[in-house]
Structures are given as structure tokens and as C-alpha cells.
Short mmCIF file of C-alpha atoms and ligand atoms in Angstrom, two decimals:
data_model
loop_
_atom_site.label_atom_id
_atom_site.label_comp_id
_atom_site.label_asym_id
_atom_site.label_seq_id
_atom_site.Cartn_x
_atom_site.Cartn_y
_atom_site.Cartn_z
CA UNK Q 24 -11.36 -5.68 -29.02
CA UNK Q 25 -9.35 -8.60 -28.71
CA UNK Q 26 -5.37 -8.86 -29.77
CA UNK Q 27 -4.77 -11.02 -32.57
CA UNK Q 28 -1.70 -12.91 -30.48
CA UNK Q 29 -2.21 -13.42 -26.60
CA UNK Q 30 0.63 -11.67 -24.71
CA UNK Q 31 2.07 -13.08 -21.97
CA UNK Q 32 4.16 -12.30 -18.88
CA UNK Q 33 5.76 -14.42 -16.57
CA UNK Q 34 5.34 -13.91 -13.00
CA UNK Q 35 6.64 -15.73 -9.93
CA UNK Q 36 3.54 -15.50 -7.76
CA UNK Q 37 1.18 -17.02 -10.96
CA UNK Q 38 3.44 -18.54 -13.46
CA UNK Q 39 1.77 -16.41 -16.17
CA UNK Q 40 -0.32 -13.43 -16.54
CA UNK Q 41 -2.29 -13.61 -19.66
CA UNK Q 42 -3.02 -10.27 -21.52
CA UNK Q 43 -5.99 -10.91 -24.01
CA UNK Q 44 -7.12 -7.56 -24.79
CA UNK Q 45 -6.41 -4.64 -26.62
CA UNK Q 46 -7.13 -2.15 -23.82
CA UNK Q 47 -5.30 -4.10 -21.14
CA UNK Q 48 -1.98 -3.90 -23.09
CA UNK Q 49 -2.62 -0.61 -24.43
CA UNK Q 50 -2.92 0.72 -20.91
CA UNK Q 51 -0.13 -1.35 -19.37
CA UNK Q 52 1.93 0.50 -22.19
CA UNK Q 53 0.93 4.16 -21.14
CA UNK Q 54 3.69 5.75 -19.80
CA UNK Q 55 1.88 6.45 -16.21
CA UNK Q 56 1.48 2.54 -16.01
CA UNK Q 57 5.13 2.08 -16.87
CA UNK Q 58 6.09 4.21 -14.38
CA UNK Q 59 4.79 1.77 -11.68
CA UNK Q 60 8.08 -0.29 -12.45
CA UNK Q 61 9.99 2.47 -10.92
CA UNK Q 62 8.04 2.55 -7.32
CA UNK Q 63 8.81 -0.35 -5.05
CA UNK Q 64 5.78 -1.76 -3.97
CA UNK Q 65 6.78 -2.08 -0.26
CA UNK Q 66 8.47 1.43 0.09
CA UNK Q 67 11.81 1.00 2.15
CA UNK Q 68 10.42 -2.83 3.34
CA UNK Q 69 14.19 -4.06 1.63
CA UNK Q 70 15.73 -2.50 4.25
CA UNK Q 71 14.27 -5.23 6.41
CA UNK Q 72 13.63 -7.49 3.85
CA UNK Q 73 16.51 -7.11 1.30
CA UNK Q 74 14.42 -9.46 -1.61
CA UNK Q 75 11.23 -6.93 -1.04
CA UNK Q 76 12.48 -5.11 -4.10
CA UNK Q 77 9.11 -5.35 -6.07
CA UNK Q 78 7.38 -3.04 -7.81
CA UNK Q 79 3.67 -1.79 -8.16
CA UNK Q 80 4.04 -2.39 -11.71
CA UNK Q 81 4.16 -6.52 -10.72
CA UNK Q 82 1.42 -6.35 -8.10
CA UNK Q 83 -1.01 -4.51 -10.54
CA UNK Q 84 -0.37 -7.13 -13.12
CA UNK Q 85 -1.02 -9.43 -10.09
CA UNK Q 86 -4.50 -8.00 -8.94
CA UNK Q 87 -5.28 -7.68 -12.79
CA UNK Q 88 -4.36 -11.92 -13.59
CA UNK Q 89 -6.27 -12.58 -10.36
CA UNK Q 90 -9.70 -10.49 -11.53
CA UNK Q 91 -8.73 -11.99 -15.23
CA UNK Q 92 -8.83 -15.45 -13.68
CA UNK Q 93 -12.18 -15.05 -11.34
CA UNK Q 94 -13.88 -13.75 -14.33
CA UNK Q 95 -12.69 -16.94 -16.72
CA UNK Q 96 -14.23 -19.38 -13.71
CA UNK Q 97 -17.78 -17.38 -13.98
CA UNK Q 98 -17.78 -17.15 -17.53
CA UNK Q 99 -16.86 -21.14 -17.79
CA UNK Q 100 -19.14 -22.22 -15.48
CA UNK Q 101 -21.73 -20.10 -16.78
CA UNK Q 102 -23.17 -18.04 -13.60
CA UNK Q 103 -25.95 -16.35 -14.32
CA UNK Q 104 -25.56 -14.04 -11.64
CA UNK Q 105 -22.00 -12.89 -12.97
CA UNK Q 106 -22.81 -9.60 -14.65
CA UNK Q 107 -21.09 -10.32 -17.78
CA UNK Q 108 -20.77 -6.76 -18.91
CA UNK Q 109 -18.75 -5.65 -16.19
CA UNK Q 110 -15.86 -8.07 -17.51
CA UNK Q 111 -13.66 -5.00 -18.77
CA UNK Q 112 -14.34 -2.80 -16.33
CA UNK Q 113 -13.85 -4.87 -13.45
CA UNK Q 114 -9.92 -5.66 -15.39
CA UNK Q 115 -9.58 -2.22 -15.45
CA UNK Q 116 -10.07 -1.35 -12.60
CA UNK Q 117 -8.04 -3.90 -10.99
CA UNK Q 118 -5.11 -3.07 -13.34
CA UNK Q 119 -5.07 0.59 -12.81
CA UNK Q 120 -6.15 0.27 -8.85
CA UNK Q 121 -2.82 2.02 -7.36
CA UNK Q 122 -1.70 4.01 -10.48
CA UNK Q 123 -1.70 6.56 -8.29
CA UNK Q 124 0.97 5.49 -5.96
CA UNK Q 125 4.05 7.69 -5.52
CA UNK Q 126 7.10 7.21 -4.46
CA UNK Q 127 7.59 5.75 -0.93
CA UNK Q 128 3.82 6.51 -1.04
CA UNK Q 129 2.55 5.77 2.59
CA UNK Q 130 5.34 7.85 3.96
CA UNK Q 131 5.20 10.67 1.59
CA UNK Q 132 1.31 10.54 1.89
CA UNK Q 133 1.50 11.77 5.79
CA UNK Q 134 3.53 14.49 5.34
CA UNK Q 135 2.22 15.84 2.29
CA UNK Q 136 -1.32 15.43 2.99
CA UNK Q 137 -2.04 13.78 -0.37
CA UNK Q 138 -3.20 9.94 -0.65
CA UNK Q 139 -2.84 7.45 -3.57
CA UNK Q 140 -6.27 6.80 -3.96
CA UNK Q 141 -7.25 10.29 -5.03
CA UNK Q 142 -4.37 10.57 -7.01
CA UNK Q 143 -5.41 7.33 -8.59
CA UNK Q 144 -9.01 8.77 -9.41
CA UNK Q 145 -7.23 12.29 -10.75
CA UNK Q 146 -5.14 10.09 -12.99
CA UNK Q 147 -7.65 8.25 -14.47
CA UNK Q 148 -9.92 10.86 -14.83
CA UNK Q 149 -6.75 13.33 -15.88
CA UNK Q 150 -3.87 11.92 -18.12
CA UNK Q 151 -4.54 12.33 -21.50
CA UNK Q 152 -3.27 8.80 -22.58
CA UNK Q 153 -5.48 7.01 -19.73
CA UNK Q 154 -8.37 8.91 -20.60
CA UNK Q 155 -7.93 8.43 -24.14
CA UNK Q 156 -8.10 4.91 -24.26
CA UNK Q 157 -10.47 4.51 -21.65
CA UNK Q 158 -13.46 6.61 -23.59
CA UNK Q 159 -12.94 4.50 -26.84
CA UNK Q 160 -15.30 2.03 -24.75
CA UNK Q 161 -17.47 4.51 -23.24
CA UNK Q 162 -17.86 8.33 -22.59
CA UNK Q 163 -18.24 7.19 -19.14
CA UNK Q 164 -15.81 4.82 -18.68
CA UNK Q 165 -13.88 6.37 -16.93
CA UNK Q 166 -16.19 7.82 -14.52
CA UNK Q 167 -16.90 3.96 -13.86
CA UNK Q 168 -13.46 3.30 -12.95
CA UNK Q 169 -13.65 6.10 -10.54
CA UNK Q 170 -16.96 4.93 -8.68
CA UNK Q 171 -15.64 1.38 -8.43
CA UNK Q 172 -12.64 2.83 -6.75
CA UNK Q 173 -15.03 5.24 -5.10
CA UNK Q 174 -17.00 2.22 -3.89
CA UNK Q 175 -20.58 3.88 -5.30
CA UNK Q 176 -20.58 1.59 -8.67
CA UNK Q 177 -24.05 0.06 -8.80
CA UNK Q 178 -23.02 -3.46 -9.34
CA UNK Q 179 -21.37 -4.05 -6.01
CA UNK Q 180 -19.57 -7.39 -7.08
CA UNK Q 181 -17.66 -5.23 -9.40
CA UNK Q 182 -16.68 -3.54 -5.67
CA UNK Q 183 -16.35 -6.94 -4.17
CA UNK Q 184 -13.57 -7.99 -6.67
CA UNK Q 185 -11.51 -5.11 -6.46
CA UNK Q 186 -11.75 -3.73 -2.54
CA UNK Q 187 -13.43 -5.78 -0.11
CA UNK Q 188 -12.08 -8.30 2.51
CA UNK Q 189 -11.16 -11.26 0.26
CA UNK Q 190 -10.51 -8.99 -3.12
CA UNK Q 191 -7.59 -9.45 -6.13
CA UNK Q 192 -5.91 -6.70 -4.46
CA UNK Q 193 -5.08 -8.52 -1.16
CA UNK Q 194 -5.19 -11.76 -2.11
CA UNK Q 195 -2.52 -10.61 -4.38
CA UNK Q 196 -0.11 -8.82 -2.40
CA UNK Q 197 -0.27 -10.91 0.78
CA UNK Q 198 1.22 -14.03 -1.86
CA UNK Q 199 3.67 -11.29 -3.65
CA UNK Q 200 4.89 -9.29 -0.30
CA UNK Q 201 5.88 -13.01 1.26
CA UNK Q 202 7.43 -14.24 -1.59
CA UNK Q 203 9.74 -11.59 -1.95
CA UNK Q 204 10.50 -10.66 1.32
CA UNK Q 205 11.22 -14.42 1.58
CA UNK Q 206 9.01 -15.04 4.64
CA UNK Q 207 7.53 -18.21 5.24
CA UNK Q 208 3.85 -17.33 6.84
CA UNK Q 209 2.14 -15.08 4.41
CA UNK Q 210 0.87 -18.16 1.78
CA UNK Q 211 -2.21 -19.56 1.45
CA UNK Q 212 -4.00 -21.69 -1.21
CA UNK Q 213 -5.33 -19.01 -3.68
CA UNK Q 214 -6.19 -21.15 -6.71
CA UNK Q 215 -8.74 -23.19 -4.08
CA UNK Q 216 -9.82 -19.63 -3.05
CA UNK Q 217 -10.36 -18.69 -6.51
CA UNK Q 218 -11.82 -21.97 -7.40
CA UNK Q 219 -14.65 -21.69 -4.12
CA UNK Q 220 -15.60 -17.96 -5.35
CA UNK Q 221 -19.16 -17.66 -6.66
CA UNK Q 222 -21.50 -14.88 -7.49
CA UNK Q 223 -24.39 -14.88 -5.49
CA UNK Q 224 -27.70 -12.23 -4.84
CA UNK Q 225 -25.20 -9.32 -6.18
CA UNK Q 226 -22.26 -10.51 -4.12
CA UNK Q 227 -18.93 -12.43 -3.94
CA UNK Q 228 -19.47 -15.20 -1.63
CA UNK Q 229 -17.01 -18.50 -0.74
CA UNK Q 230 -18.46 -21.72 -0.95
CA UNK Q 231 -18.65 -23.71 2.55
CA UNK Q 232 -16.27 -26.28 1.41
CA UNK Q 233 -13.24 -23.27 1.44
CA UNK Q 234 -14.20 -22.10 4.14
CA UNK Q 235 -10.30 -23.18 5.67
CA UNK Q 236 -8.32 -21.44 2.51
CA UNK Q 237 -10.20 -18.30 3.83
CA UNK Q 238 -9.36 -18.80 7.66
CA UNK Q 239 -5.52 -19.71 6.30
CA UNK Q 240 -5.71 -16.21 3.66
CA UNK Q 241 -7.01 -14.61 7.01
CA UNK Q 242 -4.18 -16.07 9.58
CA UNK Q 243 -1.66 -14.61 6.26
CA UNK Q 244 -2.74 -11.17 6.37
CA UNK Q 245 -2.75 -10.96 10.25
CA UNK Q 246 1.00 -12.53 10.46
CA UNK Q 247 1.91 -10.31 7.29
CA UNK Q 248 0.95 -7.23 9.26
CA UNK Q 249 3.11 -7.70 12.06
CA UNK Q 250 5.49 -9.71 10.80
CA UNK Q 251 6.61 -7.66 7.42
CA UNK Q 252 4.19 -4.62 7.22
CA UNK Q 253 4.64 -3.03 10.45
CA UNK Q 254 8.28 -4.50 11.16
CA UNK Q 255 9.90 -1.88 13.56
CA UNK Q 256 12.86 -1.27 11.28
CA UNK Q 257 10.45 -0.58 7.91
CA UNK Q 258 8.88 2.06 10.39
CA UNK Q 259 12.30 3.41 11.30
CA UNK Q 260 13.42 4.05 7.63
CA UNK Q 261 9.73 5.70 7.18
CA UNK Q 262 9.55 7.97 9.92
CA UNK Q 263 13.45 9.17 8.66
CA UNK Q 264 11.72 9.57 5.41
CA UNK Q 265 8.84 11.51 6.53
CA UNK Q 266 11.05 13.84 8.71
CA UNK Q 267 13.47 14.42 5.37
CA UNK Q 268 10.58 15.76 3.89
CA UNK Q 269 8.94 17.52 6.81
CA UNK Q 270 12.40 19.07 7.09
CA UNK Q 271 12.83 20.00 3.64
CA UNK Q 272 9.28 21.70 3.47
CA UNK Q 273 10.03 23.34 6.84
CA UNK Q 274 12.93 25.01 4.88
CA UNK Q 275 11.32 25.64 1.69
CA UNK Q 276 8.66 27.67 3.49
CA UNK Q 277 11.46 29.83 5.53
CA UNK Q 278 13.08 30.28 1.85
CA UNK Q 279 16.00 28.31 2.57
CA UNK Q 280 18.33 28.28 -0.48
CA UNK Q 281 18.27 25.06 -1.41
CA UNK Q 282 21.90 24.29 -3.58
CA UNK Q 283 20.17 21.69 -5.09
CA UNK Q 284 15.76 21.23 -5.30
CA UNK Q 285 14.41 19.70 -8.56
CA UNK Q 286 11.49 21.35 -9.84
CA UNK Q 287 8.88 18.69 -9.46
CA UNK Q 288 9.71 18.49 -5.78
CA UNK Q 289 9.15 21.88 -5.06
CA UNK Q 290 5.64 21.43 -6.47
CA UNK Q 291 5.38 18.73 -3.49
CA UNK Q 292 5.97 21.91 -1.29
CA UNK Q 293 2.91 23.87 -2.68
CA UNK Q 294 -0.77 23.42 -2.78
CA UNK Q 295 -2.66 22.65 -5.82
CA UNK Q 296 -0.11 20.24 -7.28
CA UNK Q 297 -0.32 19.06 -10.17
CA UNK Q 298 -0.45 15.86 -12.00
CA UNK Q 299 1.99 16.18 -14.50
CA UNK Q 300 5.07 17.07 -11.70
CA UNK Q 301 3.25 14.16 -9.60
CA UNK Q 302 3.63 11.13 -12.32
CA UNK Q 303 7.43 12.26 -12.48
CA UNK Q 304 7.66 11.32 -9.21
CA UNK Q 305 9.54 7.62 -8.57
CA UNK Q 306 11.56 6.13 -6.40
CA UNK Q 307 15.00 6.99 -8.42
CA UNK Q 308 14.04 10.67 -8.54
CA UNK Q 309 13.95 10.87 -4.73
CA UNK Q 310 17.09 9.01 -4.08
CA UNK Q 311 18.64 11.13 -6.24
CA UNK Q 312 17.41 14.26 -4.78
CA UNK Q 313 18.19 13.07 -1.58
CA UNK Q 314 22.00 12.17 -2.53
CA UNK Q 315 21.95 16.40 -2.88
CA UNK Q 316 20.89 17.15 0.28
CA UNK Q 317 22.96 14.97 1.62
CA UNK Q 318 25.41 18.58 0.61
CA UNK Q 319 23.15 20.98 1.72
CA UNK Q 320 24.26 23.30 4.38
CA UNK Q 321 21.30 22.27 6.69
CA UNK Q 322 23.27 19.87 8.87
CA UNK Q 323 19.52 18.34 9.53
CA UNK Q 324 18.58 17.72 6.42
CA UNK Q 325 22.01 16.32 5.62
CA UNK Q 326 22.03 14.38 8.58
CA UNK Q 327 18.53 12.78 7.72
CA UNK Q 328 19.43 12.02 4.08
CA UNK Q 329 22.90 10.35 5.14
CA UNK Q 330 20.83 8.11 7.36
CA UNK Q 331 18.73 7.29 4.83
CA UNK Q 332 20.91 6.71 1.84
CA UNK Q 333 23.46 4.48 3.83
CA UNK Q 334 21.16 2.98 6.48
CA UNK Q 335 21.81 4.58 9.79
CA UNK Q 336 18.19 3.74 11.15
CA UNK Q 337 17.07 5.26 14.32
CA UNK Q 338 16.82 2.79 17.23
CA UNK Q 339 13.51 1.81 18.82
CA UNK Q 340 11.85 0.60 22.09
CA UNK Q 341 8.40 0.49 23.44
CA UNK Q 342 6.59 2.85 24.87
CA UNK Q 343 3.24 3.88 26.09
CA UNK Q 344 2.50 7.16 24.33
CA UNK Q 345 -0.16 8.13 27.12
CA UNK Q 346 2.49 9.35 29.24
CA UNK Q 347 2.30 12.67 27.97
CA UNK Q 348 4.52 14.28 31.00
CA UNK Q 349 7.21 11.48 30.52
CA UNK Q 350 7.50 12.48 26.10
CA UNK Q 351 7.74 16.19 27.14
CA UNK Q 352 10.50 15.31 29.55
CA UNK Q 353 12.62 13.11 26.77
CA UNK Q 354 11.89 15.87 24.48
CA UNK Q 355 13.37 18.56 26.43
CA UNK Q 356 16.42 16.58 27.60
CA UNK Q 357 16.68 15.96 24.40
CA UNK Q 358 16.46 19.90 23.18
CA UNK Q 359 19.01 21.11 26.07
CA UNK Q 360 21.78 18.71 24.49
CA UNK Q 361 21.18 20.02 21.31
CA UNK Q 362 19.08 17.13 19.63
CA UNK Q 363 15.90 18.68 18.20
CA UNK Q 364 12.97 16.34 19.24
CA UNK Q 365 11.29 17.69 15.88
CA UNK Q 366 13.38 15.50 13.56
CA UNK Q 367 15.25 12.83 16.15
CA UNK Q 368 12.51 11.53 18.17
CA UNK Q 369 8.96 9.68 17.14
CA UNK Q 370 6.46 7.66 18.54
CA UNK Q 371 5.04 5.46 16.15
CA UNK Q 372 1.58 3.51 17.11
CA UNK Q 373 0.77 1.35 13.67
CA UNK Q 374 -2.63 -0.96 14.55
CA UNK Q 375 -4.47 -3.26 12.36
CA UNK Q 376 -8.18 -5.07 12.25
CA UNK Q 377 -7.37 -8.32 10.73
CA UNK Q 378 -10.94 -9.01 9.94
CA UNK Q 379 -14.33 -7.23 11.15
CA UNK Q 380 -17.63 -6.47 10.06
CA UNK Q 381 -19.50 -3.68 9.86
CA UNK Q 382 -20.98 -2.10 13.07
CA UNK Q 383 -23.66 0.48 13.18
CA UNK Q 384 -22.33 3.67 14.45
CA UNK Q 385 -19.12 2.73 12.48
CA UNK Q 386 -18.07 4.59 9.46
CA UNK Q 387 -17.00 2.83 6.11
CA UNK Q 388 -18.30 0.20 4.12
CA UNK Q 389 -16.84 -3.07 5.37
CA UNK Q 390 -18.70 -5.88 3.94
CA UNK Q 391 -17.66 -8.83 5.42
CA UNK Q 392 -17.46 -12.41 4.05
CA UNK Q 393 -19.91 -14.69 3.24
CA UNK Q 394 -19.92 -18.36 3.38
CA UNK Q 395 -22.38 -19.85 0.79
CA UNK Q 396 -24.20 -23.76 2.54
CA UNK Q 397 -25.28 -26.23 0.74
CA UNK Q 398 -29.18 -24.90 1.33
CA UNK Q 399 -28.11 -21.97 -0.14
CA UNK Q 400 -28.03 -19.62 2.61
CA UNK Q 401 -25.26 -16.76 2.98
CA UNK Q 402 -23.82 -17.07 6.26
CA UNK Q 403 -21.09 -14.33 7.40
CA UNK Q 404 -18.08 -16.30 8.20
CA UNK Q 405 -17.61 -15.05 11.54
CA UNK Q 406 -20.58 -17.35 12.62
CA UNK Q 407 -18.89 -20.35 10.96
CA UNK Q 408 -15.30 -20.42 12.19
CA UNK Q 409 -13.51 -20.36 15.86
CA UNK Q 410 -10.39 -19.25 14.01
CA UNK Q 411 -12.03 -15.99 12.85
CA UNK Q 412 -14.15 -15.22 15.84
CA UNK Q 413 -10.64 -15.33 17.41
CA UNK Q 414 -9.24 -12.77 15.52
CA UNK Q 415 -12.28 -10.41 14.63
CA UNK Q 416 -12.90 -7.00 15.79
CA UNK Q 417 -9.62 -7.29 17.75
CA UNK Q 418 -7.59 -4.17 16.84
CA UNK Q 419 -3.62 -4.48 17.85
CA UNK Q 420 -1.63 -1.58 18.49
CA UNK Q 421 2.26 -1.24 18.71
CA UNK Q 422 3.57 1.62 20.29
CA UNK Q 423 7.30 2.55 19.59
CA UNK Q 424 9.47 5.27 20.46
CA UNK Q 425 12.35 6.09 17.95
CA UNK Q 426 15.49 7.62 18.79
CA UNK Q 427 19.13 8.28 17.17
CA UNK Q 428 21.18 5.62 19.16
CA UNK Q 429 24.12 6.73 17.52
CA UNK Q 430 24.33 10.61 18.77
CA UNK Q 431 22.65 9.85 22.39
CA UNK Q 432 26.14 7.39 22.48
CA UNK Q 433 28.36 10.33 21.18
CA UNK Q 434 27.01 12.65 23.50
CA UNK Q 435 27.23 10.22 26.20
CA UNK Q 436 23.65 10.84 27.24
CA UNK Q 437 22.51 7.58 26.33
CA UNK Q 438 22.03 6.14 29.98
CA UNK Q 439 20.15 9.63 30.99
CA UNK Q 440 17.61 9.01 28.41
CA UNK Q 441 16.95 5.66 28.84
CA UNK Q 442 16.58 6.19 32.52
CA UNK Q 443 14.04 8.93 31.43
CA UNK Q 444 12.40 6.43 28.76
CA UNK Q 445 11.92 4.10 31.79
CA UNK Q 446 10.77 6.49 34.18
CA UNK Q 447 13.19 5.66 37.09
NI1 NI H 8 -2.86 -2.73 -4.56
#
């Protein structure tokens, strides 16, 4: 059902994003949807970045106006191969894609062992509201949501829109993350993208002639990794994070008496949690939990939260983590002044494939992109540009080992560690 009056939200990344449907702004106004306002979109990025103070609720909006937009161009030019029943599933899909994002999510993810996308798929399938409005269209419907986030749909373009190499979800944050972190290299032409997009034999494919916005939107992820995403202070504030909460379950489990632990964080510290304490999760609700145990007796956890709250990063320099001997070594030095290696001391290895293809042998389904010639053959665009081939396949790795700067300097052990960290 359409709305009567087209709503309207303005956006910095695409001037406007252009709500025509009933169910679209009916779901945008659940409250688990609303809640995405309250989760920044790049975690504790704004420590580095001090604009990256997005939220998922923008970048959903984003991936949705970006689906909203590709469909518009099929239905205009009238491709017969765009499945034209799909149209609301596939806006969805991309509108509800990371409702299932907590707090901090990557960071919380490790140490809790839980991960957005199945906590997307138990929302959608779970939350009364969600569900509600989702089986007015079908019985099913939300099932289908599901299995295009589950990648089994049965009308792959449906897949290729939402989660594939060149899909509404990247093309949206790579434009988003850069804007607001206010770096210069993560842009790239997406309305020629969007205009070069056909479907073709069951798939998205890019027309020859944009072939270059696709080697630029490449070049934008790759420099976005390692310029933004895996920034060695982001990873600091994360792995201070992660040990806040490692510590605090570490506690909870030896029935520390916490002076302060709100109830939907304990649920974090037991299995079978549910979705009700998870969607009260946000960003706010942490920071204030954490400003508490910034009191608590445990001078660790105190410690940790401190750091966090007021920015007292750890310090980082490389490091090769195959020198197993040499990380026992630091570790013990480390323990014999009193530092526990458990929460002061990380070696962080992030690595990224800015662009591959599928392998046999390798798991996943990575399909790659295809460049659509004038004779109408689908070429994958590997075999078409130098600029790709340059970049494909090759998997980077940083390796980083973390450390409190400030208490090696109090203890005046600094230059003993280092010469341990350098193996002289
Ligand atoms: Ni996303």
C-alpha cells in the first residue's frame, strides 16, 4: 500500500531519501528501528575521527534510498529481467539489514560470542512489531527477509542488491563513513554506478562503459579499510572495550558484587539471551554503565572504564605475532611488575580482501562482478581491469601490539619492555 503523501528525509550523502510506502515508514517507526539512532554506526571510530558520530539508523536509510533508487532505474527503463515482485522485499531487506546491531557491535560481538547478523534474523523473525507488519504482506515474509540475509533466497539478484561485492550496503557506507569522518579518499561516483547497473541472466551486472566508477568504488573501499576502518587508534579504544567486558564477565562468573550492574547487562553474561534485554541495548546504556564501574572496587575494571570514558588509549607498535617465545616473555615481565597481560596487553592482526572471487576449495559465496560488453557477454571484471587484478586476492594483514604507555612510564619499566618488544 502506498502513503497518500510521500515522506521525505534529508540526508547528506543523497540529498533526499524518499519514503513511498506504507510498510517502509511503518517499520522505520517500530521502536527496534528507532533504536538504530542510538548506536553509532562506526563504534568508537570518533575517537579517531571526531565527525564519525553517525548512526545505523542513517546508513539503513542509506542502503534502503540506494535499493529504492536501483529499483526506480529497472522499473523506468523497463527490464524485463528485473523481477518486479521482489520490489518490497528487496526494500526491506535493505532497510532492516543491520537491525540487529548492538552497541559497539564488532567489539561486543568477540567477546560475547553473539554476531549482528543472527541477531538481525532473530529480530525479524522475533519482535512482535516487526513481525507484525511484515506478515500483513505475506505469511512468509518474513522468512524471505531471513533467506535474503541468509543468502538462500531463490532470486539471487534480490542477494546481489543487498550483500554482494558492489551491493546498497557498501556502496552506502563507504560514501557515509568518508563523509563523516571527513576523509578525502573514500568517494566515488555512485549515481554513474547506479546509472551502469543492469539486470542480466538472474544477476546484477555493470555495464562496460562504468567499468572505472567500479575500479574508483573498489580503490574507496581498499583506502577506507586502512585508512578509517582499521585505524590503529579505533582498534585501541576496541580492544579496551572488549577487555571491559571480558573483565566484567570474568567477575560476574566469580560472583563479584557488582555496586552497580543493570539488569539487561547481566543477561549479556548468560547464555540463552534474550531479545527483549538485547534491543535495550545502545550506545547510551553502556556509557552509562560504564561511568559505574568506573566506582567499582575492581581497580581493573575501573581502570579500563576510566580509559575508556576519558580517552586514555593504550599505545601501539608493530609486531610479528609469530614470535610466540618473545609475547610470553613481554607477558611475564609484564605479570612480575604487577601489570596483568590479561587486560593490558593485545595483539591485534585486522586483514582485509579488497576484492576476490570465488575459489574452489574456498568457503562462502563470493560472487564477483560482472562487466556486461556490448555483445552481450558477462565478463568478471578481474579480466577487464589492471587496477583490479592489482588488488585482487591480495589479503593485507596489520599486526599490532597494544600496551598501557602510561603505567610502563610510571613504573619506569618502559625502556625494559621495549627492549623486550624489540628483541635486543
Ligand atoms: Ni550495513
Amino acid at each position: 500500500m502506498k502513503l497518500q503523501e510521500e515522506k521525505v528525509f534529508k540526508d547528506p550523502i543523497h540529498q533526499y531519501i524518499y519514503v513511498q510506502d506504507r510498510l517502509i515508514w511503518d517499520l522505520i517507526n517500530t521502536k527496534g528501528f528507532q533504536r538504530l539512532r542510538r548506536i553509532k554506526q562506526l563504534g568508537t571510530s570518533y575517537y579517531t575521527f571526531h565527525g564519525a558520530e553517525h548512526s545505523r539508523f542513517s546508513h539503513s536509510l542509506g542502503v534502503y534510498e540506494i535499493t529504492r533508487k536501483i529499483i526506480s532505474l529497472f522499473e523506468r527503463k523497463q527490464y524485463k529481467e528485473w523481477p518486479k515482485e521482489e520490489r518490497m522485499l528487496a526494500l526491506v531487506t535493505a532497510l532492516l539489514h543491520d537491525i540487529g546491531h548492538g552497541p559497539f557491535s564488532h567489539s561486543i560481538e568477540k567477546v560475547f560470542q553473539v554476531n549482528h547478523e543472527e541477531w538481525s534474523k532473530r529480530i525479524i523473525i522475533e519482535d512482535e512489531d516487526i513481525r507484525q507488519l511484515l506478515i500483513q504482506v505475506d505469511g512468509q515474509f518474513p522468512q524471505y527477509v531471513v533467506d535474503v540475509l541468509n543468502k538462500t533466497y531463490d532470486t539471487s539478484i534480490v542477494i546481489d542488491l543487498i550483500s554482494s561485492q558492489l551491493d546498497a550496503d557498501r556502496m552506502d557506507y563507504l560514501l557515509r563513513d568518508a563523509y563523516y569522518t571527513g576523509v578525502n579518499y573514500g568517494t566515488y561516483d555512485l549515481e554513474r554506478i547506479l546509472r551502469v547497473l543492469r539486470p542480466y541472466q538472474g544477476k546484477l551486472v555493470v555495464k562496460d562503459s562504468g567499468m572505472h566508477s567500479v575500479e574508483d568504488y573498489l580503490m574507496s573501499r581498499y583506502q577506507m579499510y586502512w585508512q578509517v576502518y582499521f585505524h590503529p587508534v579505533t582498534r585501541s579504544s576496541e580492544i579496551i572495550l572488549r577487555k571491559i567486558f571480558a573483565r566484567a564477565k570474568e567477575l560476574y562468573s566469580n560472583q563479584f558484587s557488582f555496586s552497580m550492574l543493570f539488569e539487561p547487562i547481566k543477561h549479556l553474561f548468560e547464555p540463552g539471551f534474550d531479545i527483549q534485554a538485547y534491543m535495550v541495548l545502545d550506545d547510551p546504556f553502556i556509557y552509562t554503565q560504564f561511568y559505574f564501574w568506573t566506582k567499582e572496587k575492581d581497580p581493573i575494571l575501573s581502570d579500563l572504564t576510566t580509559r575508556f570514558l576519558h580517552r586514555r588509549l593504550f599505545q601501539y607498535i608493530d609486531f610479528t605475532p609469530y614470535e610466540k617465545e618473545k609475547l610470553e616473555e613481554i607477558k611475564g615481565f609484564l605479570q612480575s611488575n604487577g601489570i596483568d597481560p590479561m587486560y593490558y596487553l593485545e595483539v591485534d592482526s585486522p586483514s582485509d580482501l579488497p576484492y576476490d572471487i570465488y575459489r574452489p576449495g574456498k568457503e562462502g559465496r563470493i560472487s564477483p562482478i560482472y562487466v556486461l560488453n556490448q555483445q552481450g557477454e558477462t565478463i568478471e571484471i578481474s579480466k577487464q581491469s589492471e587496477i583490479i587484478v592489482s588488488i585482487m586476492g591480495r589479503k593485507k594483514t596489520d599486526h599490532k601490539l597494544f600496551y598501557p604507555a602510561d603505567i610502563l612510564e610510571e613504573k619506569s619499566i618502559a625502556s625494559t619492555f621495549f627492549a623486550l618488544v624489540k628483541g635486543k
